[in-house]
PDB file of C-alpha atoms in Angstrom:
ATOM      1  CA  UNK A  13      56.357  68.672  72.762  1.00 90.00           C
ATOM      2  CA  UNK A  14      53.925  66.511  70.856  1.00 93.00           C
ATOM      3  CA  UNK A  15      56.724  64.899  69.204  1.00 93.00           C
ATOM      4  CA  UNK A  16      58.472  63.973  72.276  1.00 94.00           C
ATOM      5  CA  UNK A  17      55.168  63.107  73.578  1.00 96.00           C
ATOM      6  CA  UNK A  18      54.469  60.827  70.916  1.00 96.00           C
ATOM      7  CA  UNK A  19      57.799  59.122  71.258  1.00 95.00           C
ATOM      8  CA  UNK A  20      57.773  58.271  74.838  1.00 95.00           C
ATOM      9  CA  UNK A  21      54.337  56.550  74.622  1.00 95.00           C
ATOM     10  CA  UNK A  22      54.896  54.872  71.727  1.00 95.00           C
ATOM     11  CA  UNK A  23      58.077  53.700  73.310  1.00 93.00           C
ATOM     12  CA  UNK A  24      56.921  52.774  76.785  1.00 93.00           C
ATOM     13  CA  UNK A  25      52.973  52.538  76.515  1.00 94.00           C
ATOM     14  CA  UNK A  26      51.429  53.069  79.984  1.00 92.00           C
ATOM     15  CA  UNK A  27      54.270  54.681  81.647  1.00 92.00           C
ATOM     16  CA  UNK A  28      54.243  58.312  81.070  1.00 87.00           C
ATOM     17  CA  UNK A  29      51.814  61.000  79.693  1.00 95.00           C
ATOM     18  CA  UNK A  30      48.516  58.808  80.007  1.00 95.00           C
ATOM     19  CA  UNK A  31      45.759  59.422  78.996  1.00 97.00           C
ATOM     20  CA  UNK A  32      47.716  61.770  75.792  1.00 98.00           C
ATOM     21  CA  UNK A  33      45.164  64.040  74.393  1.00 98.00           C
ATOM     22  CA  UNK A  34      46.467  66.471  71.390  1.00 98.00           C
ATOM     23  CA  UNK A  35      44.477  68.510  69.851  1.00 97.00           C
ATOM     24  CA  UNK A  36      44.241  71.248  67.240  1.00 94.00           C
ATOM     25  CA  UNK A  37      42.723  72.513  64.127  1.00 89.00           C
ATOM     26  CA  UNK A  38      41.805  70.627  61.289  1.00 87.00           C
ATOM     27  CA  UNK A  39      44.687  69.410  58.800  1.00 85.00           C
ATOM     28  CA  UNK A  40      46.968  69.652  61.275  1.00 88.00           C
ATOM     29  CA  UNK A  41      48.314  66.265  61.727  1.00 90.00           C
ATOM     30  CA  UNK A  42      46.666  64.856  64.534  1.00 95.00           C
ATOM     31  CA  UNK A  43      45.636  61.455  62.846  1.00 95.00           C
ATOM     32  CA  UNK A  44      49.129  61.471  61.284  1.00 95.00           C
ATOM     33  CA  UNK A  45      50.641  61.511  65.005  1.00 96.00           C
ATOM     34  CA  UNK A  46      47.892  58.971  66.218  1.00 97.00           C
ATOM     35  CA  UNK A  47      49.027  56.564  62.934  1.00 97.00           C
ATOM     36  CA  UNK A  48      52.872  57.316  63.479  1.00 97.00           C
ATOM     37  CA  UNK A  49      52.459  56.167  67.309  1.00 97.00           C
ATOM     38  CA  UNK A  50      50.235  52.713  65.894  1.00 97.00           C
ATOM     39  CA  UNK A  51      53.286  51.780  63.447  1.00 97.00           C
ATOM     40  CA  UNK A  52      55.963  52.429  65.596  1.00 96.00           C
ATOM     41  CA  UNK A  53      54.282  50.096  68.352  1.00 94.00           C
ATOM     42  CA  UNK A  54      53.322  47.519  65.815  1.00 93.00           C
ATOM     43  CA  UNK A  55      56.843  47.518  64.280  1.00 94.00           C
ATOM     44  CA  UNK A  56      58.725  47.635  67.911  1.00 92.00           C
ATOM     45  CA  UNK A  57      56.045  45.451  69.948  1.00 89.00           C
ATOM     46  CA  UNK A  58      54.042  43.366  67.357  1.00 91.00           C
ATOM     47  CA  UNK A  59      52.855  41.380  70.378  1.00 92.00           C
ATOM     48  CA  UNK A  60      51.370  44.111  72.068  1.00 93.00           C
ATOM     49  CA  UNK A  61      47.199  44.897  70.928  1.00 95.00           C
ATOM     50  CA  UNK A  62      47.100  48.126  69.362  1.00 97.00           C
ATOM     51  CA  UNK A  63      43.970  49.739  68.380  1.00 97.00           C
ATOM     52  CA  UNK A  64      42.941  52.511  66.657  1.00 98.00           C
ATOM     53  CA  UNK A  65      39.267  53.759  66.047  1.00 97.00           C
ATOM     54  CA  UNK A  66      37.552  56.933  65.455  1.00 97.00           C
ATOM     55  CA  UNK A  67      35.074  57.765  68.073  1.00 97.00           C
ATOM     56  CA  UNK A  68      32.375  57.388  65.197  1.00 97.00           C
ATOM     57  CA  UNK A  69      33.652  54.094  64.712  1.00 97.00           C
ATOM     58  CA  UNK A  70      33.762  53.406  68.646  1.00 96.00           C
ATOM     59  CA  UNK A  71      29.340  55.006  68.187  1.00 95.00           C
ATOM     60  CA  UNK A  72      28.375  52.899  65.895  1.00 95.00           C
ATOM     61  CA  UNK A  73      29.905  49.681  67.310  1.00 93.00           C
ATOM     62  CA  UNK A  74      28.042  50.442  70.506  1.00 93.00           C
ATOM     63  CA  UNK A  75      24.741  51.286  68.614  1.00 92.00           C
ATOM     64  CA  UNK A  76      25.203  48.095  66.962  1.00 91.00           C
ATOM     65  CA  UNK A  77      26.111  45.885  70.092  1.00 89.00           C
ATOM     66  CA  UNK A  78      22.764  47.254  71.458  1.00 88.00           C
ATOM     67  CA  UNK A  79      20.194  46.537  68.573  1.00 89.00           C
ATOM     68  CA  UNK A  80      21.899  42.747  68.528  1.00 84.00           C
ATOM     69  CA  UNK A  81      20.899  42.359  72.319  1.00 76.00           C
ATOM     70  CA  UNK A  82      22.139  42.041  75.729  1.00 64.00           C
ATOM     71  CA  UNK A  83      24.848  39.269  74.855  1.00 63.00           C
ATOM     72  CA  UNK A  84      26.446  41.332  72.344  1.00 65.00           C
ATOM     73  CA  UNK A  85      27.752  43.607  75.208  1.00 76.00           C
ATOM     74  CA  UNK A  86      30.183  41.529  76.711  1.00 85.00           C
ATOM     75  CA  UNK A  87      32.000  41.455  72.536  1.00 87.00           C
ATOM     76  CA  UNK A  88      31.734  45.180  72.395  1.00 89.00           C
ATOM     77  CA  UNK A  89      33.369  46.098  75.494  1.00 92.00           C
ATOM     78  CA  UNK A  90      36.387  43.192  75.430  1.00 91.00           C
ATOM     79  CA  UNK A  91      36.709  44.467  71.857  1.00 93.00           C
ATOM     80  CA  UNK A  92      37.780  48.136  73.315  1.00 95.00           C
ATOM     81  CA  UNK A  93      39.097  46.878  77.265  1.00 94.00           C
ATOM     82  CA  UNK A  94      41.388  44.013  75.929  1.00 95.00           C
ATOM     83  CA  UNK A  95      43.819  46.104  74.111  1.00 96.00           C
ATOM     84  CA  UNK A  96      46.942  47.737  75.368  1.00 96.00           C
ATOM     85  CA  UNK A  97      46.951  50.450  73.641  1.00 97.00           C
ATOM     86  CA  UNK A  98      43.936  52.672  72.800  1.00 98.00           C
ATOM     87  CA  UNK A  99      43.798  55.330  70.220  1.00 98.00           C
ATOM     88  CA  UNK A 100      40.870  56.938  69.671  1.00 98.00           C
ATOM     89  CA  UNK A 101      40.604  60.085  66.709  1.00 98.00           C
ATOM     90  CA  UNK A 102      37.798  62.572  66.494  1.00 97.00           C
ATOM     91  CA  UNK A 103      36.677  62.549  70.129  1.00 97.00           C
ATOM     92  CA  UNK A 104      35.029  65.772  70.109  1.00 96.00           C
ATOM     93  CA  UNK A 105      32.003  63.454  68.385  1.00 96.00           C
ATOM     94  CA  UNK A 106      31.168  62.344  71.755  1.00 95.00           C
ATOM     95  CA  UNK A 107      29.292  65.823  72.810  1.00 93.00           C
ATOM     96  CA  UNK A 108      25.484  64.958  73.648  1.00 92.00           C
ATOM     97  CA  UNK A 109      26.285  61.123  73.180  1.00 95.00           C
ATOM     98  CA  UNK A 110      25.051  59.935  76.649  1.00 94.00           C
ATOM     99  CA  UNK A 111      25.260  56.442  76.194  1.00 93.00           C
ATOM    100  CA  UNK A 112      28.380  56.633  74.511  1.00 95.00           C
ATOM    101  CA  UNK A 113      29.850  59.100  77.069  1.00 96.00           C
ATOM    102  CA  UNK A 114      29.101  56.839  79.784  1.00 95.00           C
ATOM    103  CA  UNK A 115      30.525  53.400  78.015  1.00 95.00           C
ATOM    104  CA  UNK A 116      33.713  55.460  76.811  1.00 96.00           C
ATOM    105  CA  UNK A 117      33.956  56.676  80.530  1.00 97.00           C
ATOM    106  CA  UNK A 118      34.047  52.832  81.873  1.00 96.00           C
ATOM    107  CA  UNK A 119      36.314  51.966  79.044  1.00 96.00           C
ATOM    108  CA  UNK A 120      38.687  54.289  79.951  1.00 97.00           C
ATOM    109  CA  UNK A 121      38.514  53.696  83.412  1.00 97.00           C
ATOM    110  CA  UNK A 122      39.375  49.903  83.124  1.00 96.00           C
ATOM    111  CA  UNK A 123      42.231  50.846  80.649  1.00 97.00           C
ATOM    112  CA  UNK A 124      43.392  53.004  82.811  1.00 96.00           C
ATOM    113  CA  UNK A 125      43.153  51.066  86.036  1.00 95.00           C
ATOM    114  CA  UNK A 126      44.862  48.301  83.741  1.00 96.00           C
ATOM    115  CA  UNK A 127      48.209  50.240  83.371  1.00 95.00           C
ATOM    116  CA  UNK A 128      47.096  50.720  79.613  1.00 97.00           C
ATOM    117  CA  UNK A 129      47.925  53.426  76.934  1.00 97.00           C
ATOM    118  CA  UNK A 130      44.965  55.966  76.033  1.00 98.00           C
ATOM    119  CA  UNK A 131      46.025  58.111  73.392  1.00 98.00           C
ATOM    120  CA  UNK A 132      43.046  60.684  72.065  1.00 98.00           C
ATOM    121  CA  UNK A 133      42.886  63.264  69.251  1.00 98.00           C
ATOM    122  CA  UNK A 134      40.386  66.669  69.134  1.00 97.00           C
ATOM    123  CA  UNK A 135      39.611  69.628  66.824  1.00 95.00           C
ATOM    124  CA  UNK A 136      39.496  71.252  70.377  1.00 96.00           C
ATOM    125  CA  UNK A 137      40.376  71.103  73.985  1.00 97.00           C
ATOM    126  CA  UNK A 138      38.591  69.016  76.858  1.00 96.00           C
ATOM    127  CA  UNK A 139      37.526  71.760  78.334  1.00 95.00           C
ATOM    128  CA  UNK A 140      35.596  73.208  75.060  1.00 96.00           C
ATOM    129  CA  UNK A 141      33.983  69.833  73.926  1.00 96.00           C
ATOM    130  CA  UNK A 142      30.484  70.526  74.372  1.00 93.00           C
ATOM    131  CA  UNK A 143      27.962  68.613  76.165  1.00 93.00           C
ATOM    132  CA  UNK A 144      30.553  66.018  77.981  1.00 94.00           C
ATOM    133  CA  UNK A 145      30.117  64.519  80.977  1.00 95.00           C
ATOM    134  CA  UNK A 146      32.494  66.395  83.637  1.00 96.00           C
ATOM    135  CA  UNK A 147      33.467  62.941  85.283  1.00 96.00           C
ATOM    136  CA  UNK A 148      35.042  62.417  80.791  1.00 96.00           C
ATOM    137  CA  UNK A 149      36.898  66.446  81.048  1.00 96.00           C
ATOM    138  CA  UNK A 150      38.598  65.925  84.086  1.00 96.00           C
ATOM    139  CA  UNK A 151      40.019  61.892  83.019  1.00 96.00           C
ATOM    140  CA  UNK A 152      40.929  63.642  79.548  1.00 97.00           C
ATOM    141  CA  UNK A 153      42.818  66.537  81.540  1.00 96.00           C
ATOM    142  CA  UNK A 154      44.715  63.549  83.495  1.00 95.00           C
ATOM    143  CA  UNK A 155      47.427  63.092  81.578  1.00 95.00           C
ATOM    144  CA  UNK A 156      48.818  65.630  79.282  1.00 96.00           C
ATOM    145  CA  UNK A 157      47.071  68.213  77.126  1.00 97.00           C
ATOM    146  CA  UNK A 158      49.049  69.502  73.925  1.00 96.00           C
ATOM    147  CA  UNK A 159      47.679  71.333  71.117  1.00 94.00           C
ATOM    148  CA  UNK A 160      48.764  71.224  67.719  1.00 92.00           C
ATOM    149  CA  UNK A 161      50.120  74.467  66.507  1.00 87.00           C
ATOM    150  CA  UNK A 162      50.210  75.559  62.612  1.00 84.00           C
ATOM    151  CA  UNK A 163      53.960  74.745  61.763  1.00 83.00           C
ATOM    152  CA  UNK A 164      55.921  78.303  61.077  1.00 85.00           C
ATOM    153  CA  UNK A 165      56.820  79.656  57.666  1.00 86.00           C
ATOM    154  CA  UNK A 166      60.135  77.703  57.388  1.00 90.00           C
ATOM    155  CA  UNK A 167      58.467  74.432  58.561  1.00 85.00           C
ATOM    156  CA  UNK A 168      55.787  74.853  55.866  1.00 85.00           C
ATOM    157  CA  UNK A 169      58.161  75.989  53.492  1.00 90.00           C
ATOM    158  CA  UNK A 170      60.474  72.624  54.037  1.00 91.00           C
ATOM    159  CA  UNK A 171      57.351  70.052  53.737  1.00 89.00           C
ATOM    160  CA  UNK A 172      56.711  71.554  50.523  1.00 92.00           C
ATOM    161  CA  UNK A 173      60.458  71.212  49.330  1.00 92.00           C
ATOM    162  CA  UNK A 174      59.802  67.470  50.601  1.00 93.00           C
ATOM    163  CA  UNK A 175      56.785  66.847  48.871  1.00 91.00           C
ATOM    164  CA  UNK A 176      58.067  68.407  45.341  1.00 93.00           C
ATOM    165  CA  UNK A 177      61.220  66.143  45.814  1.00 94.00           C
ATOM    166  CA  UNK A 178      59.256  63.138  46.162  1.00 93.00           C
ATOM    167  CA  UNK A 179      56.914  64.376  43.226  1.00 94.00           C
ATOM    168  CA  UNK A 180      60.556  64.869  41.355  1.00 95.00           C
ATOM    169  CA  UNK A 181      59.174  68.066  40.160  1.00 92.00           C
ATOM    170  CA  UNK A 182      61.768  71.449  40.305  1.00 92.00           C
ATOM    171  CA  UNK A 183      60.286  74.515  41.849  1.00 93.00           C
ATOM    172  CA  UNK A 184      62.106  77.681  42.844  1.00 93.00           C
ATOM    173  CA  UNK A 185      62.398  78.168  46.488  1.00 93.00           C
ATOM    174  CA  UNK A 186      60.749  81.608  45.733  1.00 93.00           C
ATOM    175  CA  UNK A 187      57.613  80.011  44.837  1.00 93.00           C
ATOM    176  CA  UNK A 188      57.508  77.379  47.525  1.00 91.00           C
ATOM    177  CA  UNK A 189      57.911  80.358  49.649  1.00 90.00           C
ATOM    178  CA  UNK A 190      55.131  82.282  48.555  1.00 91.00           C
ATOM    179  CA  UNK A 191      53.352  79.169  48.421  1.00 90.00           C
ATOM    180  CA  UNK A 192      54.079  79.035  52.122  1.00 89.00           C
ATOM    181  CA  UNK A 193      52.853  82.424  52.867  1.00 88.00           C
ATOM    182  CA  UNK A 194      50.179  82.627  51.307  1.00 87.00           C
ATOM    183  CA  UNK A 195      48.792  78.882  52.072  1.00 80.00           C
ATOM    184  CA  UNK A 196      45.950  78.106  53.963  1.00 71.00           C
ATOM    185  CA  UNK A 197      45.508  77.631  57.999  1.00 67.00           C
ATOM    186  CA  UNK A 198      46.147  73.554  57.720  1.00 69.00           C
ATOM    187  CA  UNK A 199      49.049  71.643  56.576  1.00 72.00           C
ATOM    188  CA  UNK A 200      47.106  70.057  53.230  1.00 71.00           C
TER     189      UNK A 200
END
């Protein structure tokens, strides 16, 4: 689902599935999916504005835009409302942000009135962020909602066949089994 997901709004940004909000545990692949979206729009629509930020990132730009003054408003905001396509990681890290909650909340509103792409990454559903501003839950419920799940045994098994391939070291399918089984709740 997330793949398809993934695929159809990196393929037609704006058009289906908007805002896309995956989340899931940690070492999952969620900023791997945000990062394989931002190259295959860069490689198929270099003229389109892509940007990707953490939500840290998207903090401490505002912070900063407010101790420089009222004219430095204006840059922050055209910074994050002139883009096309908007990928934000780590949103969780807006619970008990106020200020942040509300400028995010306008942001997305004009991105959205705009016929732009809002693509958003969690370690956990909308509806268990702490601390957010309803008006934020039910524009991050808007689109679709998918959660990353931890791949099955076979899945896990074949990524680390892949990754001892491309490390050109031999190991018995046995112990990349095992391996597998025995592995911890992430992908790393």
């Amino acid at each position: 689902l997330i793949y398809a997901a993934a695929k159809a709004v990196a393929e037609n940004p704006g058009e289906s599935f908007n805002p896309l909000f995956i989340y899931g545990g940690t070492g999952l692949g969620k900023t791997h999916i945000l990062m394989a979206i931002v190259n295959h729009l860069r490689l198929k629509n270099p003229s389109k504005n892509v940007l990707y930020t953490t939500c840290e990132q998207f903090t401490n730009q505002l912070i900063d835009a407010i101790s420089r003054g009222k004219n430095n408003g204006p840059e922050f905001r055209n910074t994050f409302r002139n883009v096309d396509i908007l990928l934000i990681d780590d949103i969780q890290f807006l619970s008990g942000k106020q200020q942040t909650q509300s400028e995010f909340f306008h942001t997305f509103n004009e991105l959205i009135m705009q016929n732009k792409q809002i693509v958003i990454a969690s370690d956990k559903p909308p509806v268990e962020i702490d601390v957010l501003e309803e008006r934020l839950r039910t524009r991050f419920e808007g689109g679709l909602v998918a959660d990353v799940q931890k791949p099955e045994l076979e899945t896990r098994v074949a990524i680390l066949k892949k990754k001892s391939e491309e490390k050109k070291v031999v190991i018995d399918i046995s112990v990349l089994t095992h391996i597998a089984e025995k592995g911890g709740e992430d992908i790393r």
